[in-house]
Structures are given as C-alpha cells and as structure tokens.
Amino acid sequence: MGKILTIADLKNQAQRRVPKMFFDYADSGAWTESTYRANEDDFAKIKLRQRVLVDMTDRSLATEMVGEKVSMPVALSPTGLTGMQHADGEMLAAKAAEEFGVPFTLSTMSICSIEDVASVTSKPFWFQLYVMKDRDFVNNLIDRAKAAGCSALVLTLDLQILGQRHKDLRNGLSAPPKFTPKHIWQMATRPKWCLDMARTKRRSFGNIVGHAKNVSDLSSLSSWTAEQFDPRLSWKDVEWIKERWGGKLILKGILDEEDARASLDTGADAIIVSNHGGRQLDGAHSSIAMLPKIVDAVGDRVEVHMDGGIRSGQDVLKAVALGAKGTYIGRPFLYGLGADGKQGVTTALEIIRKEMDVSMALCGKRLITDVDRSILA
Ligand SMILES: Cc1cc2nc3c(=O)[nH]c(=O)nc-3n(C[C@H](O)[C@H](O)[C@H](O)COP(=O)(O)O)c2cc1C
C-alpha cells in the first residue's frame, strides 16, 4: 500500500484489515443502495468558482457548532458497532476527535459505553439517543449521558424501524460475532484485528447489556431493533426528552421541508439534514440535494447541519456554501479507524482539513465563516 492521501485509500486499507461482516456493515446502504450512492454522487455535480489574485494568508476553518468552538465544521457521526471496526473503537475515535478539536458523537448502539468514553476523554462529547419502548431505560440513558458531562444530545428521528441492508443479512452480522466456519474464516484472515479484539473486554453493546431489562437476543441487531425501538415516536416525545435532558438538543434525520418546519416548535438547537447515510429509505433524495431547500425553509430560525456522502474537504466546503453550519462524517472516520485505529481517525480528519483549506483558498476565501453560495459556480 502506498501513501494514504484520500479517504478512498483509508477505505481500501480498512477492507484489508477489518473482517468482511463489519467492513460490509459500514459500506452498505438500504436495498439497492441508490440513496447511499446519490449522497456521494450529488456532491460531485456541484462545481466551485475558481478565483485569483485575492489575499490567501491567515486562513481559518474554525467556527462553532451549537455554540461550541470547533477547529473545523466537521463532527464524527454516531455509528453503531464502532468497537467492531477496531477494538475499543469508540474510545479511540473520541480521543482522536478531542485532540483535533471536533465533536465526537457516541451512538446508543456503541460497543464502548458512555462511561468508557468519558473515562478516556477530558472534554465533553455528544450522545446520540435512540428511543426504546422501555421508557425507564431511555430515561436512564439520558441521565447517564448527563452524568458523563455530555454537552449535546443528538436525537435520531429516522430509525424507529430498521431499513434492510442486504449485506448484513447475508453475512449474518452480530456483536459479538458468531463462531460459524464462515465467521471464523473472516476473522482468522484479519489476525491484527483478532489480537486487538482478544485484548479488550468490550465486544457487545456497552450501553445496553447490564442496563436494559429483558434483553434477550441482542446478538441479532435487526430482531432486537424490531423488538425494542419505539415505532410510535412522535413530535410530542421530543418535548419530554428535551425536558429530561435539559441541555443542547440536535434533531438528526430530517430530509423534508415540512418536517424541518415542524421541528421549529420543538426549540431544538440544531437539525441534521440526513438520510442515515442511505441506510434507511432507499430512493430518498441525497442529503446535499435537500440541504439548500431546508436551509431556505428554516435556516434563519434554527442551525442547520448535514451529513451523508462527505468524502473530502471539498464536500464539506460545498455543504457549508449551501448553508450548513456544521457537517458530520460517518464512513470516513470508520474507514480510518478500521485502517489504523486512532491514528487512522486522525488521518481522516487531516485529509479533510487539508482539502477544505486549499479549496477554500482557491475559491478566494480565507475564513470558513465567510463561505456562502457565492463560491459555487
Ligand atoms: C456503520 C454505520 C452505523 C451507523 N449507526 C448509527 C447509529 O447508531 N445512530 C445514528 O443516529 N446514526 C447511525 N448511522 C448514520 C450516521 O450517523 C450518519 O448519518 C451517516 O453515516 C452519514 O453518512 P456518511 O457515512 O456517508 O458520512 C450509522 C452509519 C453507519 C455507516
């Protein structure tokens, strides 16, 4: 393998280091994966304006997301089973994000627990909440996030029912992994991953095991989700969640202008334009296609963030130009983690920072906070 220069390089390396079932879990979308592909493809269709002979000194990507200082407007997305891309994955990614000065968001469906991540970080991280039918468990999760000093709650709205990802079903995905000949083969061909995994005790859902009552078959993500996630979640629920939490609230998974307008009544601090990385409603529009419409509808009243399909710093720049005050990366950091643990996450962030910085300069801007639609052709 030559030098790592792009997110695609990290993806190639991750594929060689992570067992197939977990690499595929990251690199998949629902059904035909058309929305997963559109998220990336639609970024490529947006063209930048090249400007010349403007002062390019003293550039800065620093800005704020929900009032927190960030070294660039890129947070790490909440992703389930991150501790299966690499042993202790959530703890490593959280440390890399903290050192880089960007937010890390821990998923409810993480392998390392809220308390694990808090034990290795010194700045607050963000917690992503899935709402289960068992409200005692949900209240307890919110309280644990508070106790750990989390500074924002990211409430995911687009996964009360799980979209079907064919690869996971074909692979028989589970955490901890099953020990059938096929799974043993997939792991045995990734010896470094196995060695690291043998050294950690964190191999199941750390926020759930030992905390939720009657957790029977956690090994099957799809059946557990179907059994536990509350399909009745409504705008009314956002109210009590906001109240119980009492801090900054970010609503994740809005892809429609009507829903964006409805979100204004909740008093949320930000919304994330997102289709869950193309993993839920296949056939939905890409996030970047919907972003400007949602910004036009509500951008003057709530902070609008976006995720989905960002694979370069240019993509972040385009999202910012179209009105996003912040963005998130899912797969890019997961590929980095699978490729090289904490250092790989740092590399992913560095690649994105460099691309964003140079592109911004060549578009004639010095501050990310000055970037607007005028940089687009
Ligand atoms: C492997 C994987 C697991 C994910 N798990 C969660 C999750 O637990 N909670 C959540 O809100 N979103 C989850 N997402 C969605 C991400 O938060 C984010 O919306 C998406 O990854 C952004 O697209 P990108 O991967 O193209 O950057 C997951 C995404 C991936 C790829």
mmCIF file of C-alpha atoms and ligand atoms in Angstrom:
data_model
loop_
_atom_site.group_PDB
_atom_site.id
_atom_site.type_symbol
_atom_site.label_atom_id
_atom_site.label_comp_id
_atom_site.label_asym_id
_atom_site.label_seq_id
_atom_site.Cartn_x
_atom_site.Cartn_y
_atom_site.Cartn_z
ATOM 1 C CA MET A 1 0.000 0.000 0.000
ATOM 2 C CA GLY A 2 1.359 3.385 -0.989
ATOM 3 C CA LYS A 3 0.868 6.611 0.861
ATOM 4 C CA ILE A 4 -2.545 7.333 2.367
ATOM 5 C CA LEU A 5 -3.751 10.521 0.674
ATOM 6 C CA THR A 6 -7.511 10.170 0.382
ATOM 7 C CA ILE A 7 -10.484 8.756 2.255
ATOM 8 C CA ALA A 8 -10.643 6.113 -0.501
ATOM 9 C CA ASP A 9 -7.123 4.992 0.470
ATOM 10 C CA LEU A 10 -8.306 4.527 4.055
ATOM 11 C CA LYS A 11 -11.305 2.569 2.788
ATOM 12 C CA ASN A 12 -9.037 0.179 0.842
ATOM 13 C CA GLN A 13 -6.843 -0.325 3.858
ATOM 14 C CA ALA A 14 -9.832 -0.895 6.158
ATOM 15 C CA GLN A 15 -11.162 -3.543 3.791
ATOM 16 C CA ARG A 16 -7.907 -5.456 4.185
ATOM 17 C CA ARG A 17 -7.838 -5.146 7.987
ATOM 18 C CA VAL A 18 -11.465 -5.491 9.140
ATOM 19 C CA PRO A 19 -13.409 -8.786 8.925
ATOM 20 C CA LYS A 20 -15.810 -8.737 5.979
ATOM 21 C CA MET A 21 -19.032 -8.719 8.019
ATOM 22 C CA PHE A 22 -18.011 -5.496 9.820
ATOM 23 C CA PHE A 23 -16.467 -3.767 6.812
ATOM 24 C CA ASP A 24 -19.667 -4.504 4.889
ATOM 25 C CA TYR A 25 -21.766 -3.202 7.788
ATOM 26 C CA ALA A 26 -20.115 0.203 7.290
ATOM 27 C CA ASP A 27 -20.020 0.114 3.497
ATOM 28 C CA SER A 28 -23.680 -0.564 2.882
ATOM 29 C CA GLY A 29 -26.973 1.170 2.287
ATOM 30 C CA ALA A 30 -30.573 0.009 2.252
ATOM 31 C CA TRP A 31 -31.918 -2.164 -0.599
ATOM 32 C CA THR A 32 -30.494 -1.039 -3.965
ATOM 33 C CA GLU A 33 -28.186 1.479 -2.227
ATOM 34 C CA SER A 34 -29.321 4.201 -4.665
ATOM 35 C CA THR A 35 -29.564 6.836 -1.920
ATOM 36 C CA TYR A 36 -26.224 5.744 -0.479
ATOM 37 C CA ARG A 37 -24.648 6.350 -3.904
ATOM 38 C CA ALA A 38 -26.601 9.577 -4.531
ATOM 39 C CA ASN A 39 -25.221 11.077 -1.301
ATOM 40 C CA GLU A 40 -21.715 10.906 -2.805
ATOM 41 C CA ASP A 41 -22.584 11.436 -6.479
ATOM 42 C CA ASP A 42 -24.591 14.623 -5.909
ATOM 43 C CA PHE A 43 -21.616 16.312 -4.246
ATOM 44 C CA ALA A 44 -19.559 15.702 -7.395
ATOM 45 C CA LYS A 45 -22.156 17.554 -9.507
ATOM 46 C CA ILE A 46 -21.643 20.803 -7.585
ATOM 47 C CA LYS A 47 -18.914 22.975 -9.104
ATOM 48 C CA LEU A 48 -16.757 25.580 -7.404
ATOM 49 C CA ARG A 49 -15.760 29.036 -8.696
ATOM 50 C CA GLN A 50 -12.018 29.478 -9.074
ATOM 51 C CA ARG A 51 -10.899 32.977 -8.060
ATOM 52 C CA VAL A 52 -7.444 34.551 -8.399
ATOM 53 C CA LEU A 53 -5.310 37.354 -7.008
ATOM 54 C CA VAL A 54 -7.008 37.554 -3.646
ATOM 55 C CA ASP A 55 -5.122 37.544 -0.337
ATOM 56 C CA MET A 56 -4.913 33.926 0.826
ATOM 57 C CA THR A 57 -2.942 34.421 4.022
ATOM 58 C CA ASP A 58 -4.205 33.753 7.565
ATOM 59 C CA ARG A 59 -6.846 31.243 6.710
ATOM 60 C CA SER A 60 -9.083 29.680 9.349
ATOM 61 C CA LEU A 61 -11.553 26.826 9.350
ATOM 62 C CA ALA A 62 -12.530 27.448 12.969
ATOM 63 C CA THR A 63 -16.187 28.086 13.701
ATOM 64 C CA GLU A 64 -18.931 26.960 16.121
ATOM 65 C CA MET A 65 -21.490 24.171 16.165
ATOM 66 C CA VAL A 66 -24.371 24.664 18.637
ATOM 67 C CA GLY A 67 -22.268 27.279 20.399
ATOM 68 C CA GLU A 68 -19.205 25.055 20.822
ATOM 69 C CA LYS A 69 -15.883 26.022 19.283
ATOM 70 C CA VAL A 70 -14.732 23.563 16.591
ATOM 71 C CA SER A 71 -11.446 23.608 14.675
ATOM 72 C CA MET A 72 -13.456 22.856 11.529
ATOM 73 C CA PRO A 73 -17.197 22.317 10.972
ATOM 74 C CA VAL A 74 -16.946 18.521 10.928
ATOM 75 C CA ALA A 75 -18.158 16.264 13.752
ATOM 76 C CA LEU A 76 -17.908 12.484 13.947
ATOM 77 C CA SER A 77 -21.300 10.866 13.286
ATOM 78 C CA PRO A 78 -22.813 8.460 15.778
ATOM 79 C CA THR A 79 -22.261 4.966 14.392
ATOM 80 C CA GLY A 80 -23.305 1.639 15.883
ATOM 81 C CA LEU A 81 -20.843 -1.197 16.486
ATOM 82 C CA THR A 82 -17.839 1.102 16.052
ATOM 83 C CA GLY A 83 -15.910 -1.056 18.504
ATOM 84 C CA MET A 84 -16.134 -3.839 15.929
ATOM 85 C CA GLN A 85 -14.237 -1.875 13.259
ATOM 86 C CA HIS A 86 -11.350 -1.826 15.725
ATOM 87 C CA ALA A 87 -11.088 -2.928 19.362
ATOM 88 C CA ASP A 88 -12.218 -0.096 21.688
ATOM 89 C CA GLY A 89 -13.115 1.892 18.555
ATOM 90 C CA GLU A 90 -15.359 4.481 20.191
ATOM 91 C CA MET A 91 -12.742 5.324 22.835
ATOM 92 C CA LEU A 92 -10.035 5.716 20.183
ATOM 93 C CA ALA A 93 -12.190 7.824 17.862
ATOM 94 C CA ALA A 94 -13.337 10.052 20.734
ATOM 95 C CA LYS A 95 -9.715 10.713 21.711
ATOM 96 C CA ALA A 96 -8.733 11.491 18.110
ATOM 97 C CA ALA A 97 -11.673 13.915 17.788
ATOM 98 C CA GLU A 98 -10.855 15.606 21.081
ATOM 99 C CA GLU A 99 -7.236 16.164 20.080
ATOM 100 C CA PHE A 100 -8.348 17.506 16.717
ATOM 101 C CA GLY A 101 -10.881 19.880 18.258
ATOM 102 C CA VAL A 102 -14.040 18.459 16.692
ATOM 103 C CA PRO A 103 -17.081 16.861 18.369
ATOM 104 C CA PHE A 104 -17.398 13.105 18.763
ATOM 105 C CA THR A 105 -20.923 11.673 18.915
ATOM 106 C CA LEU A 106 -21.383 8.359 20.711
ATOM 107 C CA SER A 107 -24.177 6.110 19.410
ATOM 108 C CA THR A 108 -26.693 4.398 21.691
ATOM 109 C CA MET A 109 -25.677 1.210 19.821
ATOM 110 C CA SER A 110 -21.981 1.580 20.563
ATOM 111 C CA ILE A 111 -19.707 -1.152 21.843
ATOM 112 C CA CYS A 112 -17.831 1.052 24.353
ATOM 113 C CA SER A 113 -20.247 2.571 26.862
ATOM 114 C CA ILE A 114 -20.901 6.222 27.723
ATOM 115 C CA GLU A 115 -18.802 5.694 30.856
ATOM 116 C CA ASP A 116 -15.948 4.059 28.889
ATOM 117 C CA VAL A 117 -15.700 7.061 26.559
ATOM 118 C CA ALA A 118 -15.953 9.521 29.452
ATOM 119 C CA SER A 119 -13.079 7.713 31.190
ATOM 120 C CA VAL A 120 -10.614 8.420 28.353
ATOM 121 C CA THR A 121 -11.683 11.945 27.325
ATOM 122 C CA SER A 122 -11.341 15.238 29.135
ATOM 123 C CA LYS A 123 -13.688 17.408 27.070
ATOM 124 C CA PRO A 124 -17.421 16.756 26.744
ATOM 125 C CA PHE A 125 -18.598 14.559 23.876
ATOM 126 C CA TRP A 126 -22.084 14.302 22.364
ATOM 127 C CA PHE A 127 -24.503 11.427 22.874
ATOM 128 C CA GLN A 128 -26.924 10.084 20.265
ATOM 129 C CA LEU A 129 -30.208 8.705 21.543
ATOM 130 C CA TYR A 130 -32.438 6.016 20.086
ATOM 131 C CA VAL A 131 -35.813 5.820 21.799
ATOM 132 C CA MET A 132 -36.860 2.383 23.010
ATOM 133 C CA LYS A 133 -40.297 1.303 24.198
ATOM 134 C CA ASP A 134 -38.830 0.842 27.685
ATOM 135 C CA ARG A 135 -39.007 4.462 28.893
ATOM 136 C CA ASP A 136 -37.164 3.695 32.125
ATOM 137 C CA PHE A 137 -34.228 2.572 30.046
ATOM 138 C CA VAL A 138 -34.410 5.736 27.886
ATOM 139 C CA ASN A 139 -34.586 7.999 30.942
ATOM 140 C CA ASN A 140 -31.662 6.149 32.400
ATOM 141 C CA LEU A 141 -29.631 6.609 29.195
ATOM 142 C CA ILE A 142 -30.359 10.352 29.228
ATOM 143 C CA ASP A 143 -29.317 10.562 32.875
ATOM 144 C CA ARG A 144 -26.120 8.612 32.207
ATOM 145 C CA ALA A 145 -25.218 10.980 29.355
ATOM 146 C CA LYS A 146 -25.816 13.922 31.686
ATOM 147 C CA ALA A 147 -23.736 12.353 34.434
ATOM 148 C CA ALA A 148 -20.900 11.791 31.947
ATOM 149 C CA GLY A 149 -20.948 15.504 31.123
ATOM 150 C CA CYS A 150 -22.123 15.143 27.510
ATOM 151 C CA SER A 151 -22.691 18.617 26.075
ATOM 152 C CA ALA A 152 -25.317 17.841 23.421
ATOM 153 C CA LEU A 153 -27.955 15.189 22.873
ATOM 154 C CA VAL A 154 -28.443 14.075 19.277
ATOM 155 C CA LEU A 155 -31.909 12.563 18.928
ATOM 156 C CA THR A 156 -32.197 10.319 15.877
ATOM 157 C CA LEU A 157 -35.608 10.503 14.232
ATOM 158 C CA ASP A 158 -35.202 8.316 11.156
ATOM 159 C CA LEU A 159 -34.678 4.833 12.555
ATOM 160 C CA GLN A 160 -37.645 3.659 14.569
ATOM 161 C CA ILE A 161 -37.897 0.834 12.053
ATOM 162 C CA LEU A 162 -34.698 -0.583 10.599
ATOM 163 C CA GLY A 163 -34.101 -0.292 6.843
ATOM 164 C CA GLN A 164 -32.943 -3.523 5.255
ATOM 165 C CA ARG A 165 -29.310 -3.829 4.311
ATOM 166 C CA HIS A 166 -28.892 -6.997 2.322
ATOM 167 C CA LYS A 167 -25.197 -7.466 3.110
ATOM 168 C CA ASP A 168 -25.837 -7.674 6.870
ATOM 169 C CA LEU A 169 -28.426 -10.399 6.405
ATOM 170 C CA ARG A 170 -26.226 -12.351 4.005
ATOM 171 C CA ASN A 171 -23.256 -12.006 6.353
ATOM 172 C CA GLY A 172 -25.204 -12.981 9.481
ATOM 173 C CA LEU A 173 -23.922 -9.843 11.229
ATOM 174 C CA SER A 174 -23.905 -9.884 15.039
ATOM 175 C CA ALA A 175 -22.000 -8.494 18.006
ATOM 176 C CA PRO A 176 -20.236 -10.346 19.422
ATOM 177 C CA PRO A 177 -19.712 -12.238 16.171
ATOM 178 C CA LYS A 178 -20.957 -15.785 15.785
ATOM 179 C CA PHE A 179 -18.486 -18.634 15.570
ATOM 180 C CA THR A 180 -19.577 -20.440 12.431
ATOM 181 C CA PRO A 181 -16.884 -21.605 9.953
ATOM 182 C CA LYS A 182 -17.660 -18.612 7.694
ATOM 183 C CA HIS A 183 -17.293 -16.073 10.518
ATOM 184 C CA ILE A 184 -14.198 -17.753 11.920
ATOM 185 C CA TRP A 185 -12.637 -17.599 8.444
ATOM 186 C CA GLN A 186 -13.466 -13.893 8.072
ATOM 187 C CA MET A 187 -11.780 -13.149 11.393
ATOM 188 C CA ALA A 188 -8.848 -15.544 11.027
ATOM 189 C CA THR A 189 -7.802 -13.729 7.848
ATOM 190 C CA ARG A 190 -7.550 -10.484 9.869
ATOM 191 C CA PRO A 191 -5.059 -11.507 12.614
ATOM 192 C CA LYS A 192 -4.223 -7.994 13.874
ATOM 193 C CA TRP A 193 -7.926 -7.248 14.355
ATOM 194 C CA CYS A 194 -8.316 -10.530 16.295
ATOM 195 C CA LEU A 195 -5.328 -9.842 18.509
ATOM 196 C CA ASP A 196 -6.596 -6.373 19.442
ATOM 197 C CA MET A 197 -10.086 -7.753 19.996
ATOM 198 C CA ALA A 198 -8.765 -10.525 22.250
ATOM 199 C CA ARG A 199 -7.144 -7.881 24.459
ATOM 200 C CA THR A 200 -10.347 -5.932 25.153
ATOM 201 C CA LYS A 201 -13.389 -6.978 27.124
ATOM 202 C CA ARG A 202 -15.639 -4.676 25.085
ATOM 203 C CA ARG A 203 -17.305 -6.883 22.494
ATOM 204 C CA SER A 204 -21.011 -6.302 22.968
ATOM 205 C CA PHE A 205 -23.371 -3.307 23.227
ATOM 206 C CA GLY A 206 -21.873 -1.451 26.178
ATOM 207 C CA ASN A 207 -24.767 0.960 26.732
ATOM 208 C CA ILE A 208 -27.333 -1.788 26.809
ATOM 209 C CA VAL A 209 -26.012 -5.009 28.270
ATOM 210 C CA GLY A 210 -26.483 -4.840 32.020
ATOM 211 C CA HIS A 211 -28.693 -1.732 31.752
ATOM 212 C CA ALA A 212 -31.823 -2.787 29.849
ATOM 213 C CA LYS A 213 -34.285 -5.260 31.285
ATOM 214 C CA ASN A 214 -35.185 -8.427 29.408
ATOM 215 C CA VAL A 215 -32.505 -8.040 26.794
ATOM 216 C CA SER A 216 -32.770 -11.431 25.239
ATOM 217 C CA ASP A 217 -31.343 -11.625 21.765
ATOM 218 C CA LEU A 218 -29.007 -8.681 21.422
ATOM 219 C CA SER A 219 -26.809 -10.604 19.035
ATOM 220 C CA SER A 220 -29.262 -10.036 16.241
ATOM 221 C CA LEU A 221 -29.356 -6.309 15.658
ATOM 222 C CA SER A 222 -32.356 -6.438 13.351
ATOM 223 C CA SER A 223 -34.594 -8.500 15.623
ATOM 224 C CA TRP A 224 -33.551 -6.548 18.719
ATOM 225 C CA THR A 225 -34.303 -3.237 16.994
ATOM 226 C CA ALA A 226 -37.677 -4.527 15.814
ATOM 227 C CA GLU A 227 -38.481 -5.638 19.344
ATOM 228 C CA GLN A 228 -37.179 -2.648 21.329
ATOM 229 C CA PHE A 229 -37.243 0.560 19.250
ATOM 230 C CA ASP A 230 -40.487 2.503 19.632
ATOM 231 C CA PRO A 231 -42.241 2.894 16.249
ATOM 232 C CA ARG A 232 -44.709 5.333 17.844
ATOM 233 C CA LEU A 233 -42.076 8.004 18.488
ATOM 234 C CA SER A 234 -43.703 11.393 17.783
ATOM 235 C CA TRP A 235 -43.094 15.143 17.978
ATOM 236 C CA LYS A 236 -44.712 15.006 21.436
ATOM 237 C CA ASP A 237 -41.946 12.702 22.657
ATOM 238 C CA VAL A 238 -39.329 15.245 21.619
ATOM 239 C CA GLU A 239 -40.813 17.523 24.313
ATOM 240 C CA TRP A 240 -40.290 15.218 27.295
ATOM 241 C CA ILE A 241 -36.904 14.135 26.017
ATOM 242 C CA LYS A 242 -35.831 17.779 25.740
ATOM 243 C CA GLU A 243 -37.137 18.445 29.217
ATOM 244 C CA ARG A 244 -35.473 15.429 30.809
ATOM 245 C CA TRP A 245 -32.191 16.239 29.063
ATOM 246 C CA GLY A 246 -32.231 19.975 29.770
ATOM 247 C CA GLY A 247 -29.229 20.766 27.550
ATOM 248 C CA LYS A 248 -28.430 21.335 23.866
ATOM 249 C CA LEU A 249 -30.628 19.225 21.608
ATOM 250 C CA ILE A 250 -29.904 18.281 17.985
ATOM 251 C CA LEU A 251 -32.541 16.523 15.858
ATOM 252 C CA LYS A 252 -30.997 14.074 13.401
ATOM 253 C CA GLY A 253 -32.559 12.645 10.279
ATOM 254 C CA ILE A 254 -34.677 15.424 8.763
ATOM 255 C CA LEU A 255 -34.871 15.296 4.946
ATOM 256 C CA ASP A 256 -38.102 17.126 4.214
ATOM 257 C CA GLU A 257 -39.001 20.813 4.376
ATOM 258 C CA GLU A 258 -42.306 20.098 6.114
ATOM 259 C CA ASP A 259 -40.550 18.124 8.867
ATOM 260 C CA ALA A 260 -37.937 20.869 9.133
ATOM 261 C CA ARG A 261 -40.711 23.428 9.745
ATOM 262 C CA ALA A 262 -42.325 21.128 12.320
ATOM 263 C CA SER A 263 -39.007 20.874 14.130
ATOM 264 C CA LEU A 264 -39.034 24.614 14.840
ATOM 265 C CA ASP A 265 -41.728 24.168 17.510
ATOM 266 C CA THR A 266 -39.515 21.801 19.496
ATOM 267 C CA GLY A 267 -36.984 24.519 20.304
ATOM 268 C CA ALA A 268 -34.130 22.252 19.210
ATOM 269 C CA ASP A 269 -30.734 23.952 18.885
ATOM 270 C CA ALA A 270 -29.953 22.336 15.521
ATOM 271 C CA ILE A 271 -31.306 19.884 12.974
ATOM 272 C CA ILE A 272 -29.255 17.484 10.874
ATOM 273 C CA VAL A 273 -30.338 17.069 7.263
ATOM 274 C CA SER A 274 -29.690 13.351 6.902
ATOM 275 C CA ASN A 275 -30.953 10.114 5.397
ATOM 276 C CA HIS A 276 -28.844 7.999 7.765
ATOM 277 C CA GLY A 277 -26.126 7.564 5.162
ATOM 278 C CA GLY A 278 -28.591 5.947 2.731
ATOM 279 C CA ARG A 279 -29.223 3.137 5.190
ATOM 280 C CA GLN A 280 -32.927 3.712 5.797
ATOM 281 C CA LEU A 281 -35.283 4.870 2.977
ATOM 282 C CA ASP A 282 -33.628 3.807 -0.247
ATOM 283 C CA GLY A 283 -34.969 6.021 -3.041
ATOM 284 C CA ALA A 284 -34.953 9.169 -0.909
ATOM 285 C CA HIS A 285 -33.073 12.245 -2.148
ATOM 286 C CA SER A 286 -29.447 12.770 -1.215
ATOM 287 C CA SER A 287 -28.774 14.971 1.817
ATOM 288 C CA ILE A 288 -26.835 17.552 -0.198
ATOM 289 C CA ALA A 289 -29.725 17.872 -2.697
ATOM 290 C CA MET A 290 -32.167 18.601 0.156
ATOM 291 C CA LEU A 291 -29.861 20.858 2.168
ATOM 292 C CA PRO A 292 -30.453 24.176 0.297
ATOM 293 C CA LYS A 293 -34.228 23.696 0.307
ATOM 294 C CA ILE A 294 -34.248 23.070 4.058
ATOM 295 C CA VAL A 295 -31.883 25.987 4.688
ATOM 296 C CA ASP A 296 -34.222 28.236 2.690
ATOM 297 C CA ALA A 297 -37.205 26.977 4.701
ATOM 298 C CA VAL A 298 -35.809 27.206 8.260
ATOM 299 C CA GLY A 299 -32.171 28.312 8.165
ATOM 300 C CA ASP A 300 -32.916 31.716 9.665
ATOM 301 C CA ARG A 301 -34.581 30.136 12.712
ATOM 302 C CA VAL A 302 -32.517 27.031 13.547
ATOM 303 C CA GLU A 303 -28.931 25.939 12.975
ATOM 304 C CA VAL A 304 -28.890 23.515 10.057
ATOM 305 C CA HIS A 305 -26.288 20.736 9.906
ATOM 306 C CA MET A 306 -25.969 17.936 7.372
ATOM 307 C CA ASP A 307 -24.400 14.511 6.904
ATOM 308 C CA GLY A 308 -24.234 11.870 4.201
ATOM 309 C CA GLY A 309 -21.728 11.320 1.427
ATOM 310 C CA ILE A 310 -18.921 13.589 2.610
ATOM 311 C CA ARG A 311 -15.692 12.014 1.344
ATOM 312 C CA SER A 312 -13.458 15.064 1.089
ATOM 313 C CA GLY A 313 -12.875 18.528 2.445
ATOM 314 C CA GLN A 314 -14.359 19.894 -0.780
ATOM 315 C CA ASP A 315 -17.629 18.188 0.102
ATOM 316 C CA VAL A 316 -17.645 19.937 3.491
ATOM 317 C CA LEU A 317 -16.924 23.255 1.766
ATOM 318 C CA LYS A 318 -19.851 22.718 -0.616
ATOM 319 C CA ALA A 319 -22.191 21.881 2.269
ATOM 320 C CA VAL A 320 -21.085 24.998 4.141
ATOM 321 C CA ALA A 321 -21.575 27.063 0.963
ATOM 322 C CA LEU A 322 -25.140 25.745 0.761
ATOM 323 C CA GLY A 323 -25.859 26.860 4.306
ATOM 324 C CA ALA A 324 -24.763 24.037 6.632
ATOM 325 C CA LYS A 325 -23.297 25.436 9.876
ATOM 326 C CA GLY A 326 -21.837 22.036 10.609
ATOM 327 C CA THR A 327 -21.352 18.634 8.985
ATOM 328 C CA TYR A 328 -20.715 15.071 10.165
ATOM 329 C CA ILE A 329 -18.697 12.190 8.762
ATOM 330 C CA GLY A 330 -19.656 8.565 9.326
ATOM 331 C CA ARG A 331 -17.853 6.175 6.993
ATOM 332 C CA PRO A 332 -14.757 8.342 6.501
ATOM 333 C CA PHE A 333 -13.843 8.058 10.181
ATOM 334 C CA LEU A 334 -14.902 4.392 10.355
ATOM 335 C CA TYR A 335 -12.572 3.574 7.452
ATOM 336 C CA GLY A 336 -9.791 5.436 9.220
ATOM 337 C CA LEU A 337 -10.468 3.515 12.417
ATOM 338 C CA GLY A 338 -10.521 0.158 10.628
ATOM 339 C CA ALA A 339 -7.360 1.041 8.719
ATOM 340 C CA ASP A 340 -5.239 2.255 11.602
ATOM 341 C CA GLY A 341 -7.115 2.749 14.874
ATOM 342 C CA LYS A 342 -6.854 6.174 16.482
ATOM 343 C CA GLN A 343 -4.146 7.328 14.056
ATOM 344 C CA GLY A 344 -6.421 6.406 11.147
ATOM 345 C CA VAL A 345 -9.208 8.633 12.503
ATOM 346 C CA THR A 346 -6.720 11.483 12.849
ATOM 347 C CA THR A 347 -5.551 10.853 9.281
ATOM 348 C CA ALA A 348 -9.155 11.007 8.009
ATOM 349 C CA LEU A 349 -9.650 14.350 9.774
ATOM 350 C CA GLU A 350 -6.320 15.689 8.463
ATOM 351 C CA ILE A 351 -7.154 14.724 4.880
ATOM 352 C CA ILE A 352 -10.472 16.533 5.130
ATOM 353 C CA ARG A 353 -8.950 19.608 6.774
ATOM 354 C CA LYS A 354 -6.239 19.956 4.136
ATOM 355 C CA GLU A 355 -8.641 19.555 1.222
ATOM 356 C CA MET A 356 -11.068 22.050 2.734
ATOM 357 C CA ASP A 357 -8.375 24.607 3.451
ATOM 358 C CA VAL A 358 -6.786 24.536 -0.016
ATOM 359 C CA SER A 359 -10.149 24.512 -1.803
ATOM 360 C CA MET A 360 -11.403 27.441 0.265
ATOM 361 C CA ALA A 361 -8.288 29.450 -0.583
ATOM 362 C CA LEU A 362 -8.564 28.713 -4.308
ATOM 363 C CA CYS A 363 -12.190 29.857 -4.171
ATOM 364 C CA GLY A 364 -10.865 33.175 -2.857
ATOM 365 C CA LYS A 365 -11.914 32.861 0.800
ATOM 366 C CA ARG A 366 -9.828 32.955 3.969
ATOM 367 C CA LEU A 367 -12.419 32.202 6.611
ATOM 368 C CA ILE A 368 -14.859 29.305 6.623
ATOM 369 C CA THR A 369 -17.306 31.643 8.346
ATOM 370 C CA ASP A 370 -17.289 33.834 5.178
ATOM 371 C CA VAL A 371 -18.107 30.953 2.827
ATOM 372 C CA ASP A 372 -21.514 31.197 1.180
ATOM 373 C CA ARG A 373 -23.251 30.309 -2.088
ATOM 374 C CA SER A 374 -21.106 32.841 -3.959
ATOM 375 C CA ILE A 375 -18.240 30.292 -4.103
ATOM 376 C CA LEU A 376 -20.361 27.919 -6.186
ATOM 377 C CA ALA A 377 -20.330 28.074 -9.982
HETATM 378 C C1 LIG B 1 -21.879 1.721 10.167
HETATM 379 C C2 LIG B 1 -22.848 2.820 10.472
HETATM 380 C C3 LIG B 1 -23.561 2.790 11.660
HETATM 381 C C4 LIG B 1 -24.450 3.816 11.966
HETATM 382 N N1 LIG B 1 -25.093 3.810 13.182
HETATM 383 C C5 LIG B 1 -25.838 4.877 13.547
HETATM 384 C C6 LIG B 1 -26.367 4.982 14.857
HETATM 385 O O1 LIG B 1 -26.163 4.108 15.694
HETATM 386 N N2 LIG B 1 -27.110 6.077 15.163
HETATM 387 C C7 LIG B 1 -27.349 7.081 14.255
HETATM 388 O O2 LIG B 1 -28.027 8.047 14.576
HETATM 389 N N3 LIG B 1 -26.835 7.010 13.015
HETATM 390 C C8 LIG B 1 -26.077 5.960 12.645
HETATM 391 N N4 LIG B 1 -25.511 5.921 11.391
HETATM 392 C C9 LIG B 1 -25.696 7.052 10.491
HETATM 393 C C10 LIG B 1 -24.592 8.086 10.692
HETATM 394 O O3 LIG B 1 -24.751 8.745 11.923
HETATM 395 C C11 LIG B 1 -24.604 9.164 9.593
HETATM 396 O O4 LIG B 1 -25.907 9.681 9.444
HETATM 397 C C12 LIG B 1 -24.095 8.646 8.248
HETATM 398 O O5 LIG B 1 -23.084 7.689 8.431
HETATM 399 C C13 LIG B 1 -23.571 9.797 7.409
HETATM 400 O O6 LIG B 1 -23.198 9.362 6.149
HETATM 401 P P1 LIG B 1 -21.676 9.014 5.728
HETATM 402 O O7 LIG B 1 -21.373 7.684 6.336
HETATM 403 O O8 LIG B 1 -21.782 8.952 4.243
HETATM 404 O O9 LIG B 1 -20.794 10.101 6.237
HETATM 405 C C14 LIG B 1 -24.637 4.882 11.051
HETATM 406 C C15 LIG B 1 -23.916 4.894 9.858
HETATM 407 C C16 LIG B 1 -23.025 3.883 9.560
HETATM 408 C C17 LIG B 1 -22.241 3.954 8.286
#
